[in-house]
Rosetta silent file (secondary structure, phi, psi, omega in degrees, C-alpha in Angstrom):
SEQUENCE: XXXXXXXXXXXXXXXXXXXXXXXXXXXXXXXXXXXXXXXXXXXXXXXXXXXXXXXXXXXXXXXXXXXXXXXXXXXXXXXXXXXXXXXXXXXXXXXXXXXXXXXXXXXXXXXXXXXXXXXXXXXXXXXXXXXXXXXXXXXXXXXXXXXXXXXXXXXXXXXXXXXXXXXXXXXXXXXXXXXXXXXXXXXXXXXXXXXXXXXXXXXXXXXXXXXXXXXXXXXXXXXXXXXXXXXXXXXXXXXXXXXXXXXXXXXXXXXXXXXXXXXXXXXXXXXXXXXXXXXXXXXXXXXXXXX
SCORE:     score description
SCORE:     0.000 S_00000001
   1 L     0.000  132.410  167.511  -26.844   10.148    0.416 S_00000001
   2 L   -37.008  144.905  177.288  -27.656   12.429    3.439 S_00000001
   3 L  -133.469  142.156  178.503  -26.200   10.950    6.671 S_00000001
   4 L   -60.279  -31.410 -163.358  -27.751   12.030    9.963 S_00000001
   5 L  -100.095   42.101 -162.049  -23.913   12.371   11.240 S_00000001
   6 L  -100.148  -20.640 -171.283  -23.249   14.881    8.417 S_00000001
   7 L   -97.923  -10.986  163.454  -22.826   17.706   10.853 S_00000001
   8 L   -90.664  -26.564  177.954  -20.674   15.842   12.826 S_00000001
   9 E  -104.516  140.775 -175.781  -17.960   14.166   10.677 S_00000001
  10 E  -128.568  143.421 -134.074  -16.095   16.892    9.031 S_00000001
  11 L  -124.707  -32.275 -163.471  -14.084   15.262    5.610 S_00000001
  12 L  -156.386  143.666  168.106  -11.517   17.441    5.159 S_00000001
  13 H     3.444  -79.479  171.490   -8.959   19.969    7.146 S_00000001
  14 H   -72.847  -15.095  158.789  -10.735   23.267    6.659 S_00000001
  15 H   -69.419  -23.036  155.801  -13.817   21.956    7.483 S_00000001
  16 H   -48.391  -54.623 -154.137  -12.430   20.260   10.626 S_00000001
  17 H   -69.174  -57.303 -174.625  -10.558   23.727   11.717 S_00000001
  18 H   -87.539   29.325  153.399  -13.523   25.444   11.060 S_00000001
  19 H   -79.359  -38.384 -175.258  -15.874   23.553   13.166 S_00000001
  20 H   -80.155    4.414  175.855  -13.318   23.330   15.805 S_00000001
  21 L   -83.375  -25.098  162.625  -13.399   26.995   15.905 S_00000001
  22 L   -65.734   -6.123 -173.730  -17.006   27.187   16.617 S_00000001
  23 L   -73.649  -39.349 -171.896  -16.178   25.514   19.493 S_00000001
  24 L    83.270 -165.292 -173.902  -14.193   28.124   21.343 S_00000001
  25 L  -102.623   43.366  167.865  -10.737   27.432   23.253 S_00000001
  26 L  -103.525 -176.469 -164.834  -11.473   25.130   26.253 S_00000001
  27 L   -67.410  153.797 -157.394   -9.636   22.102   26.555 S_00000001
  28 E  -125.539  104.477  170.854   -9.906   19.253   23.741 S_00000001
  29 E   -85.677  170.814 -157.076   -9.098   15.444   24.341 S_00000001
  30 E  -137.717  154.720  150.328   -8.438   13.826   21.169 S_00000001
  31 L  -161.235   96.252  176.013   -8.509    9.920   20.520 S_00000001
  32 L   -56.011  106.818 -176.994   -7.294    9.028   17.296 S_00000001
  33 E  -140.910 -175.802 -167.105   -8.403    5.886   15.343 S_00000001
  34 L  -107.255   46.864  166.045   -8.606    3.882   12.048 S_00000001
  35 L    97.541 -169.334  164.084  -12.436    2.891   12.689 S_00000001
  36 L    55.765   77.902  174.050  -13.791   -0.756   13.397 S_00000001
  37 L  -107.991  166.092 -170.515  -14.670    0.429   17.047 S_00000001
  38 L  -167.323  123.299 -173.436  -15.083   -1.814   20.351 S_00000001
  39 L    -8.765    3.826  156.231  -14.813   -1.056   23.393 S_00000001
  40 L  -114.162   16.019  125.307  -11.060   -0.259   24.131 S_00000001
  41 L   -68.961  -59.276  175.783  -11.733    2.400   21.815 S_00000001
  42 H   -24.510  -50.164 -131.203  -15.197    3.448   23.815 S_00000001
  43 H   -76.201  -31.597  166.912  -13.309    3.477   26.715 S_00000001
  44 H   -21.832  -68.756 -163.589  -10.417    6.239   25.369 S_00000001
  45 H   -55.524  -72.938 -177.434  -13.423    8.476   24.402 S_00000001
  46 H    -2.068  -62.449 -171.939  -15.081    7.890   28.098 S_00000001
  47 H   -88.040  -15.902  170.833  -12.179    9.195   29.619 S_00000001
  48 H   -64.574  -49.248 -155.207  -11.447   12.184   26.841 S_00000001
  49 H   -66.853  -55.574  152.749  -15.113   12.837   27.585 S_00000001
  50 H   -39.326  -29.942  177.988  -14.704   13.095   31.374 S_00000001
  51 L  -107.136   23.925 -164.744  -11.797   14.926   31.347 S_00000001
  52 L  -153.016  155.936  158.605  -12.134   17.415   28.336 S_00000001
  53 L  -105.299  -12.158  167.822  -14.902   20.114   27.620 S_00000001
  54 E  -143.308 -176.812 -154.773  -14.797   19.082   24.032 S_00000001
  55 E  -147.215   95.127  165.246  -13.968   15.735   22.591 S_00000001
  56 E   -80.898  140.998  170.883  -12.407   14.846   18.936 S_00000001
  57 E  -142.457  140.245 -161.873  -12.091   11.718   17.529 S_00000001
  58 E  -106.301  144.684  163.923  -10.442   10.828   13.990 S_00000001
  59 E  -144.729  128.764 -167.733  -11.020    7.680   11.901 S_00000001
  60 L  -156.546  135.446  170.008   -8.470    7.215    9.373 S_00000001
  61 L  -107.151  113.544 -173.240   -7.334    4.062    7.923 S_00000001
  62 L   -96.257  103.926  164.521   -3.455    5.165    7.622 S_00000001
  63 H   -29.541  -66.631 -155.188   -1.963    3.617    4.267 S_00000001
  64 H   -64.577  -21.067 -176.682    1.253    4.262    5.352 S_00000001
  65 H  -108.306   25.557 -133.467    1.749    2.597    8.285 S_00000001
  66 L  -134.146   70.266 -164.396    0.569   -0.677    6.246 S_00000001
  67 L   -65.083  159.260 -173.211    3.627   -3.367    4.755 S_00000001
  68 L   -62.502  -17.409 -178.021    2.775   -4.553    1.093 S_00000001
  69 L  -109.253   23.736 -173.159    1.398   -8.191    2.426 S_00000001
  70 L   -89.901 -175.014  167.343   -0.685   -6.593    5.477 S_00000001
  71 L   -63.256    9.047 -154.932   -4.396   -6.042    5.513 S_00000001
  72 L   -53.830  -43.956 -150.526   -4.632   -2.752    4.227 S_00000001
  73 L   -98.374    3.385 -159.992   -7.283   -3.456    1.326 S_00000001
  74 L  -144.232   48.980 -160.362   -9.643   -5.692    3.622 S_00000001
  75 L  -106.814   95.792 -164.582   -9.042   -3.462    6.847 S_00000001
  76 L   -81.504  137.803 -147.081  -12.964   -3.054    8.484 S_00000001
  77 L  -137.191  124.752 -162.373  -14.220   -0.200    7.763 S_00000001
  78 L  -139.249   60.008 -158.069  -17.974    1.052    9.577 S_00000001
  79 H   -84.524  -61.931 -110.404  -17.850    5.348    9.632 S_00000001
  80 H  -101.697  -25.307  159.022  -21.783    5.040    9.888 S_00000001
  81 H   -60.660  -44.112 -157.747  -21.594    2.429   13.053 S_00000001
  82 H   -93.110   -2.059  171.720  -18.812    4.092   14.575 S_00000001
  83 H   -98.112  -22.259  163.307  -19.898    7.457   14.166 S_00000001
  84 H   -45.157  -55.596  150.013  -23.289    6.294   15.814 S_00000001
  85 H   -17.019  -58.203 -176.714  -21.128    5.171   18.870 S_00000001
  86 H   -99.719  -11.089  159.865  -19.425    8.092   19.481 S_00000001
  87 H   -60.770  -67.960 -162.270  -22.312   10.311   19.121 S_00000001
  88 L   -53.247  -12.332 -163.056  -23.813    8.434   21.475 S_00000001
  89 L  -107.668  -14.288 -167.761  -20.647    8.522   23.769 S_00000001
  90 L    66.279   53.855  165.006  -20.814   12.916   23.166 S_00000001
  91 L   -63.386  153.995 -168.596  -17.945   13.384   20.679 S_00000001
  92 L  -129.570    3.403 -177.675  -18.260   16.665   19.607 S_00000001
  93 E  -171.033   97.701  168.575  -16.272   16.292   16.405 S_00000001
  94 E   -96.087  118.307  174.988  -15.393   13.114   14.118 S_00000001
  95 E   -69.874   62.141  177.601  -12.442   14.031   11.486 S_00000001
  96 L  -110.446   91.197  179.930  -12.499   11.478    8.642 S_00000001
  97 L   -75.984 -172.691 -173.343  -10.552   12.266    6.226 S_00000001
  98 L  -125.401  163.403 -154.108   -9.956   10.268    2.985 S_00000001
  99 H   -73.735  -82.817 -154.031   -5.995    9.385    2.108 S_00000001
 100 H   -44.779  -13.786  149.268   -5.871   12.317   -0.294 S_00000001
 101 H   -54.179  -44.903 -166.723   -6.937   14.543    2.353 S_00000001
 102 H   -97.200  -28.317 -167.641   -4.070   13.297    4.351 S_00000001
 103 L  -140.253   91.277 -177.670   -1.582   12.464    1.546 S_00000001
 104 L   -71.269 -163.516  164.271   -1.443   15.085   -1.209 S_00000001
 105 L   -90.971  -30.628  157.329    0.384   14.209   -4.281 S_00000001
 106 L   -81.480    7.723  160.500    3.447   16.157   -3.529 S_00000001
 107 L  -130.147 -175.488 -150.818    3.819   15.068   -0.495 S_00000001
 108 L  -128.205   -4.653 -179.059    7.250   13.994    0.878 S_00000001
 109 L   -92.760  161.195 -177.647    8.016   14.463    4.397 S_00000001
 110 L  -144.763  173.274 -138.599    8.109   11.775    7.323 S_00000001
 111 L  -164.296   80.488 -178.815    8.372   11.812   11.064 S_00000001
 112 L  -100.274  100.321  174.852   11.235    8.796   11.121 S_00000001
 113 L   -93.394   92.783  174.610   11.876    7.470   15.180 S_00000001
 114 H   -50.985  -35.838 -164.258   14.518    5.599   13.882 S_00000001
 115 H   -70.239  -14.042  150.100   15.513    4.150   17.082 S_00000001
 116 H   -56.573  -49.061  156.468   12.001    2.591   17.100 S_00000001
 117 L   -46.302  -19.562 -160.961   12.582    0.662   13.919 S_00000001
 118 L  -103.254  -18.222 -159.900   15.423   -1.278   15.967 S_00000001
 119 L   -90.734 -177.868 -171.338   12.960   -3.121   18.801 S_00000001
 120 H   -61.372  -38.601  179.966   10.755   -6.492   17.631 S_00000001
 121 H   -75.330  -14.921 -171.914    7.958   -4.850   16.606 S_00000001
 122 H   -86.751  -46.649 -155.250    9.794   -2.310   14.375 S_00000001
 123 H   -90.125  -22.270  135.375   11.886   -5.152   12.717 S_00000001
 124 H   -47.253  -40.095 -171.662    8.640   -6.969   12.175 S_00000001
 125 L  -106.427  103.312  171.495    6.743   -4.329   10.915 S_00000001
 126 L   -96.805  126.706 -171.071    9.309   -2.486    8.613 S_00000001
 127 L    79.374    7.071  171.001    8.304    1.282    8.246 S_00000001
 128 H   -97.526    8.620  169.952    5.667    0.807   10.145 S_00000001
 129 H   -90.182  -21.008  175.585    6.392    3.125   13.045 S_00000001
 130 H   -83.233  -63.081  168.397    7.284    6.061   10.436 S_00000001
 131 H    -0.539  -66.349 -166.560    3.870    5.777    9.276 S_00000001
 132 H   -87.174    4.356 -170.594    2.428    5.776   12.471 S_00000001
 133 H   -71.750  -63.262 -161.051    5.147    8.677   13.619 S_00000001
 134 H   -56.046  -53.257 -163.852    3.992   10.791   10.547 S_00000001
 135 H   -58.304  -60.119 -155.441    0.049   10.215   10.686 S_00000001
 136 H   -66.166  -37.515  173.404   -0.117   10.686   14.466 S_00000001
 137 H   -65.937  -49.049  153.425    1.984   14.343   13.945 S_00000001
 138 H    -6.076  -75.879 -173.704   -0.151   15.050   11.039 S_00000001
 139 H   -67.572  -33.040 -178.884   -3.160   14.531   13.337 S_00000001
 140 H   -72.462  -22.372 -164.520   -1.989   16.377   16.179 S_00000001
 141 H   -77.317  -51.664  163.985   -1.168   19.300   14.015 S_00000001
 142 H   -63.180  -44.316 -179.660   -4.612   19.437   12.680 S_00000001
 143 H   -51.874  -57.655  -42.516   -6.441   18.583   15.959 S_00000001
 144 L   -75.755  120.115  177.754   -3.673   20.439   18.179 S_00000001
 145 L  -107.195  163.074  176.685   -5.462   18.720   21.330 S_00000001
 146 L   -85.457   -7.788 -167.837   -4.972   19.579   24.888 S_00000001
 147 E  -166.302  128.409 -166.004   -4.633   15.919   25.977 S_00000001
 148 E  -124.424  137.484 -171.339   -4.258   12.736   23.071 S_00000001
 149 E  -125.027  126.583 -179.903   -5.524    9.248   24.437 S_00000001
 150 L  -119.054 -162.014 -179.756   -4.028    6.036   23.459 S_00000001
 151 L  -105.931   58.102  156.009   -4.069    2.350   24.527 S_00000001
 152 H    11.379  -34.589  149.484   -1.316    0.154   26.211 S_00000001
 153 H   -57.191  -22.289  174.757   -1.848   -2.482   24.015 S_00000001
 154 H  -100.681   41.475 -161.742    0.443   -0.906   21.216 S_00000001
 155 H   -43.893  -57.528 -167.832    3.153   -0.082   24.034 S_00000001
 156 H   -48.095  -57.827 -169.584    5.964    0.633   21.670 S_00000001
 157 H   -42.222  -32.424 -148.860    3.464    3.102   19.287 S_00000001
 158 H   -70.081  -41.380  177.033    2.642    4.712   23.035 S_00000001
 159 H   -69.671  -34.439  168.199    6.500    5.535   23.278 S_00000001
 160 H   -86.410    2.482  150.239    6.937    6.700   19.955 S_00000001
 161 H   -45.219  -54.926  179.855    4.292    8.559   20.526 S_00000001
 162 H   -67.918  -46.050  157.164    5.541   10.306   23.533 S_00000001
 163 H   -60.438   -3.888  166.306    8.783   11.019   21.994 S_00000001
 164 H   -86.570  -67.101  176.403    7.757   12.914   18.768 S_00000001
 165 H   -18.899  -49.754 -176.655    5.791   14.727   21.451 S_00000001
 166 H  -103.228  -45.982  173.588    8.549   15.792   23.410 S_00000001
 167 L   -84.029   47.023 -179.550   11.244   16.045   20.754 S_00000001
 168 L  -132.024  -15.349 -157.843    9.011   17.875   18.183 S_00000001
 169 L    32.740   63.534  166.059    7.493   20.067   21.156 S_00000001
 170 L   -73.005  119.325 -171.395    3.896   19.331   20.408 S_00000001
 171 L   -93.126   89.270  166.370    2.082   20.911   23.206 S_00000001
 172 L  -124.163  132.789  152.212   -0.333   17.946   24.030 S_00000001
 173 E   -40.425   72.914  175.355   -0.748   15.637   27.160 S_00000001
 174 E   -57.740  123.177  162.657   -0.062   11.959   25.704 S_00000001
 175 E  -117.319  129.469 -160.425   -2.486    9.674   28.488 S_00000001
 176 L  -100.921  130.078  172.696   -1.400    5.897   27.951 S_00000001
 177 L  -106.986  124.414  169.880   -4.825    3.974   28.723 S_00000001
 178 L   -50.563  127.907  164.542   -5.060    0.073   30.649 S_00000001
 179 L   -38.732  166.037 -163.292   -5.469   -2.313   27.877 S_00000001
 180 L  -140.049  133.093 -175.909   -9.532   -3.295   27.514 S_00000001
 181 E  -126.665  140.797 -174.208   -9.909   -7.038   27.747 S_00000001
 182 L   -67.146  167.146  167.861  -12.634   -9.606   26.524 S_00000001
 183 L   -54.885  -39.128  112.994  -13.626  -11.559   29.847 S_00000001
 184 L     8.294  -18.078 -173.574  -11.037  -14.236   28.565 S_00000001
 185 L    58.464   52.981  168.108   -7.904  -11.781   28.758 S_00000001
 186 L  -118.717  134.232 -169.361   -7.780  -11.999   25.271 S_00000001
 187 E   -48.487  115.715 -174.219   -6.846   -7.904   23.993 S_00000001
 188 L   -59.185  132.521  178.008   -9.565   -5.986   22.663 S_00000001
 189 L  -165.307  149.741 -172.732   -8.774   -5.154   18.529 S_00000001
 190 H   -64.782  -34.742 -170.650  -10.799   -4.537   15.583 S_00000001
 191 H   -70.870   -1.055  163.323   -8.518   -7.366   13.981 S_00000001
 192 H   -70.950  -20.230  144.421  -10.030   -9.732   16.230 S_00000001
 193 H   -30.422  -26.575  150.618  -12.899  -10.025   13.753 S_00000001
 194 L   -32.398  -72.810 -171.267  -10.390  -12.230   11.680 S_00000001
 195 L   -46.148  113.677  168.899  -10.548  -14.990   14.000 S_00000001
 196 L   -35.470 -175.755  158.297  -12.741  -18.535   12.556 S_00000001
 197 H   -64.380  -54.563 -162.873  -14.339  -19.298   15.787 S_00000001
 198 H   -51.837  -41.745 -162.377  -11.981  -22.247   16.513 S_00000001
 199 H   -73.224  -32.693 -178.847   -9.021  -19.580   16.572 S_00000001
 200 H   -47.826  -34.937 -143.132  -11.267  -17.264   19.125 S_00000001
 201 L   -97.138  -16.099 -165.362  -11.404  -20.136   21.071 S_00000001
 202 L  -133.913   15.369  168.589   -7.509  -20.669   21.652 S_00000001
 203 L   -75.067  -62.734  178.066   -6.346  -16.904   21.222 S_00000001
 204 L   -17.243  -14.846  174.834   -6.633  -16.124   24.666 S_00000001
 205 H   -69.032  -23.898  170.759   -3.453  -18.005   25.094 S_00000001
 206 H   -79.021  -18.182  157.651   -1.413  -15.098   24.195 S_00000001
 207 H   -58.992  -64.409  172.641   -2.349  -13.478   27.306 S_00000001
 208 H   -37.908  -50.934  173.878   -1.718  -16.699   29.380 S_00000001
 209 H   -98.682   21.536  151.756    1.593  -16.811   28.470 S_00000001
 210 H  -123.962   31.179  106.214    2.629  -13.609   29.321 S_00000001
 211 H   -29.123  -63.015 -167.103    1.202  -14.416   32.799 S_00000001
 212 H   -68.651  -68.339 -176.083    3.444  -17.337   32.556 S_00000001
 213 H   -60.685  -19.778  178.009    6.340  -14.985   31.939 S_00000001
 214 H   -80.102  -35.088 -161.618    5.157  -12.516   34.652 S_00000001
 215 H   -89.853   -8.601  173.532    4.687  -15.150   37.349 S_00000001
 216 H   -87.718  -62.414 -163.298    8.711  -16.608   36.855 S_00000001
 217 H   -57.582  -40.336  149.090    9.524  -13.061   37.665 S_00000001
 218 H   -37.466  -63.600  170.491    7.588  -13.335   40.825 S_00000001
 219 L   -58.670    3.031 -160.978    8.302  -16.325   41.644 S_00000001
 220 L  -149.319   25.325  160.591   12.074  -15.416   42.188 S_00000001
 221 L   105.433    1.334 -127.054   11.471  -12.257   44.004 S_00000001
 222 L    41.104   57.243  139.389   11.354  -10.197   40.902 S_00000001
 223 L  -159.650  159.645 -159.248   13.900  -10.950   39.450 S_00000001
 224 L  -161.566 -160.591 -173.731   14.671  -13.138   36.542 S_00000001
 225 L  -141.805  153.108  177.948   17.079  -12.775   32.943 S_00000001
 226 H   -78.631  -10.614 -174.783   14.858  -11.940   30.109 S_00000001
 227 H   -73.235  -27.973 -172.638   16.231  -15.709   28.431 S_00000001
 228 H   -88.523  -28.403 -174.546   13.945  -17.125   31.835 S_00000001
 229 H   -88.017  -64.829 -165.288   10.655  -15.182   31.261 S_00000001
 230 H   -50.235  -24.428 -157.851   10.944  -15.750   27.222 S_00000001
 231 H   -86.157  -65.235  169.258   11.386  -19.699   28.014 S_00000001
 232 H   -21.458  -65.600  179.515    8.329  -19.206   30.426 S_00000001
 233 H   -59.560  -62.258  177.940    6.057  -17.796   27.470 S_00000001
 234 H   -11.026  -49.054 -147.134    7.683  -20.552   24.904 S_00000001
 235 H   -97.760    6.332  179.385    6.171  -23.077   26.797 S_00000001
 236 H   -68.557  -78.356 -166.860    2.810  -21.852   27.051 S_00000001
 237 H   -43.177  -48.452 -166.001    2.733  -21.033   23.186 S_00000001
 238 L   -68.394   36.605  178.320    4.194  -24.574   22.324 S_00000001
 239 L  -118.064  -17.964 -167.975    1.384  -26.275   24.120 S_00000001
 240 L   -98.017   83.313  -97.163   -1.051  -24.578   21.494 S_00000001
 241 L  -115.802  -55.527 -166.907   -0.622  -26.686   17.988 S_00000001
 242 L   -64.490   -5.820 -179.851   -3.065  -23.568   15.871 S_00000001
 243 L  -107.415  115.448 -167.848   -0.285  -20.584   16.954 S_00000001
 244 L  -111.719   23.727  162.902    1.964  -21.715   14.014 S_00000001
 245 E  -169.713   96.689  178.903    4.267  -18.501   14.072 S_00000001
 246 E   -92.234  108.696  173.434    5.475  -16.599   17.104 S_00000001
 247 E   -52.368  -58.510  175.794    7.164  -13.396   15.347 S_00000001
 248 E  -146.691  150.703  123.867    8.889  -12.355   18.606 S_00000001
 249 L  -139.224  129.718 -127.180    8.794  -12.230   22.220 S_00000001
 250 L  -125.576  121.091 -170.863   10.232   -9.183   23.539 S_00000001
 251 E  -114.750  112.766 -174.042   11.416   -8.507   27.506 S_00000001
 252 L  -109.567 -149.355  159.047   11.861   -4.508   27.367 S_00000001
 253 L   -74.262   67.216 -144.209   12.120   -1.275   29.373 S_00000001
 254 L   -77.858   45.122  179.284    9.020   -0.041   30.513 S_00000001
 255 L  -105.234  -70.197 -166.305   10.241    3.068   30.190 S_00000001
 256 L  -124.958   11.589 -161.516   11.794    3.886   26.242 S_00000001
 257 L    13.700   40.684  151.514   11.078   -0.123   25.215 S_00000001
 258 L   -91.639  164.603 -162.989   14.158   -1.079   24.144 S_00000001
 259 L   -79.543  143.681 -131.256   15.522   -4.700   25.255 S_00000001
 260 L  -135.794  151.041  172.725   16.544   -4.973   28.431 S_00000001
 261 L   -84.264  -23.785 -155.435   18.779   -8.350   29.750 S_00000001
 262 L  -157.057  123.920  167.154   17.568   -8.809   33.119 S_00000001
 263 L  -116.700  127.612 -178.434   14.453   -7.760   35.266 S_00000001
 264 L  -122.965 -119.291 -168.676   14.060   -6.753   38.971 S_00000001
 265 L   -82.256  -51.508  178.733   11.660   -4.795   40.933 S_00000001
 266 L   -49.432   13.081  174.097   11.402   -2.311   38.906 S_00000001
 267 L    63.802  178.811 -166.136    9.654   -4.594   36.694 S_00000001
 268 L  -173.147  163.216  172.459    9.201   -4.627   32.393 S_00000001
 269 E  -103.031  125.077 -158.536    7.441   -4.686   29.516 S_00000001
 270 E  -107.984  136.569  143.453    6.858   -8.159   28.123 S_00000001
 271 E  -117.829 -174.954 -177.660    5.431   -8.377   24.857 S_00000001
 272 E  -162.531  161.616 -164.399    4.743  -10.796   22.067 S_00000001
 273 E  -155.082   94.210 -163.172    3.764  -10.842   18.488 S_00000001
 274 E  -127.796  168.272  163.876    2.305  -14.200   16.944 S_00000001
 275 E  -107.806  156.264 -174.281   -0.125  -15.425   14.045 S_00000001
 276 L  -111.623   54.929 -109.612   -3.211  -17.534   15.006 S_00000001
 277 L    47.072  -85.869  168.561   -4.146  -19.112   11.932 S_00000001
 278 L  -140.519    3.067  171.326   -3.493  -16.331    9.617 S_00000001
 279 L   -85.059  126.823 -159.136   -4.503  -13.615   12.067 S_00000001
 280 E   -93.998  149.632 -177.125   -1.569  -11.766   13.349 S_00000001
 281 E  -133.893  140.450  174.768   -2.286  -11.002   17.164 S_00000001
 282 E  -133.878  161.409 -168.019   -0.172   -8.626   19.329 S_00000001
 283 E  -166.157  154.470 -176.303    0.057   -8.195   23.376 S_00000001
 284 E  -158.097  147.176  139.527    1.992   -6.832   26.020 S_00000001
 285 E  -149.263  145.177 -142.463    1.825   -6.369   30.164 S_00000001
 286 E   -87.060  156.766 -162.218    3.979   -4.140   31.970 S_00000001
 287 L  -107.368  173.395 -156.930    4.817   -6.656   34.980 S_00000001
 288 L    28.053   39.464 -170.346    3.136   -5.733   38.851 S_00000001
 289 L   -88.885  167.249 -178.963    0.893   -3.045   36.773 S_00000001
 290 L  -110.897  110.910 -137.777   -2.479   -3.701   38.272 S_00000001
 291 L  -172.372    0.000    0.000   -5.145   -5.034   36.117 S_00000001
């Protein structure tokens, strides 16, 4: 069936390139996503849109970056909402390809930041950073944007982002975006759609405690051992009976986010990685970032 947004979402490669060629050569922000959008997407585009003369945005649900017991098949999926959205925001191109578009049958190459694979979220996720290493070149290749806009909630992807970037010498601008927060401080994500009510009601707690861990580092001048800020969050989380699995929590660099022993003024990135019920939730703040 005819879609109003038929002239706008382009399906497949050459039909991308040769839209974006109608375009001419001024500068392109990019802001790559798998769909399900809410306002710490919105806000990406905002700022592509301000800053760019034309403004792509991709929706791709990437198999690949997807472990065999994740969410992959039940993933929320809206192109006819979310392409409404970004019309409405003046995207000038939505990409949405289909896997086979993306994933031939032959092919075999991978974009592996091994050294990514070693921090909590890599050792959680296994293979999920080549995934998003691969898709995210993939996309870049096709787009080739002047400026690519991501989130701060997903610090580590932000890094391995920047680093394909710089060793691969893609010439794009990565800009790292402030996390977008419900009034609650609880992290804007499509997977918050998961949450029963009850769990809505007590997520926000993953925020709180890494507050809790930011505010020992305060309290002592800035400076603290990452075993005193993790202890901090602990006790937050243990006060909360429904988060029945904290996967990690991780006191890094804010720099390359690997783990770091000790933090002082120069601050860190703390993150955390828990289930709520059966909704996996992830979070991070870089500490005396402004927010």
């Amino acid at each position: 069936m005819a879609s109003r947004f038929d002239s706008l979402i382009q399906r497949t490669i050459p039909a991308f390139r040769n839209k974006r060629m109608t375009l001419g050569t001024s500068s392109v922000g990019f802001v790559p996503t798998m769909g399900a959008l809410h306002e710490g997407h919105l806000s990406l585009v905002r700022e592509a849109r301000e800053k760019n003369d034309i403004v792509v945005s991709s929706i791709f649900v990437n198999p690949t970056q997807f472990g065999p017991s994740e969410d992959f098949d039940k993933y929320p999926q809206q192109l006819q909402e979310d392409a409404r959205m970004l019309e409405e925001l003046g995207v000038d191109i939505i990409f949405a390809p289909n896997k086979d578009e993306m994933y031939t049958d032959n092919h075999t190459t991978k974009v592996m930041p091994e050294i990514f694979e070693t921090t909590a979220e890599g050792k959680s996720r296994p293979g999920f950073f080549t995934g998003v290493a691969t898709v995210v070149t993939k996309l870049l290749n096709v787009v080739q944007p002047t400026n690519a806009y991501f989130g701060q909630k997903d610090a580590v992807q932000c890094c391995v982002i920047r680093r394909i970037v710089e060793d691969l010498n893609i010439p794009t601008n990565v800009v790292i975006m402030p996390t977008v927060r419900e009034s609650d401080g609880l992290a804007m994500s499509s997977r918050n759609a998961y949450l029963t009510l009850e769990e809505r009601l007590i997520a926000p707690v993953v925020f709180k405690s890494l507050l809790a861990g930011e505010q020992a580092w305060l309290d002592n001048d800035k400076q603290a051992s990452a075993e005193e800020i993790v202890a901090e969050v602990q006790k937050v989380l243990n006060q909360e009976p429904m988060v029945n699995e904290v996967q990690y929590v991780s006191v890094d660099s804010n720099i390359n986010m690997l783990p770091i022993d000790s933090v002082g003024p120069e601050g860190c990135c703390l993150s955390l990685a828990l289930k709520c019920g059966e909704v996996r939730l992830i979070d991070n703040i870089v500490f005396g970032a402004i927010r």
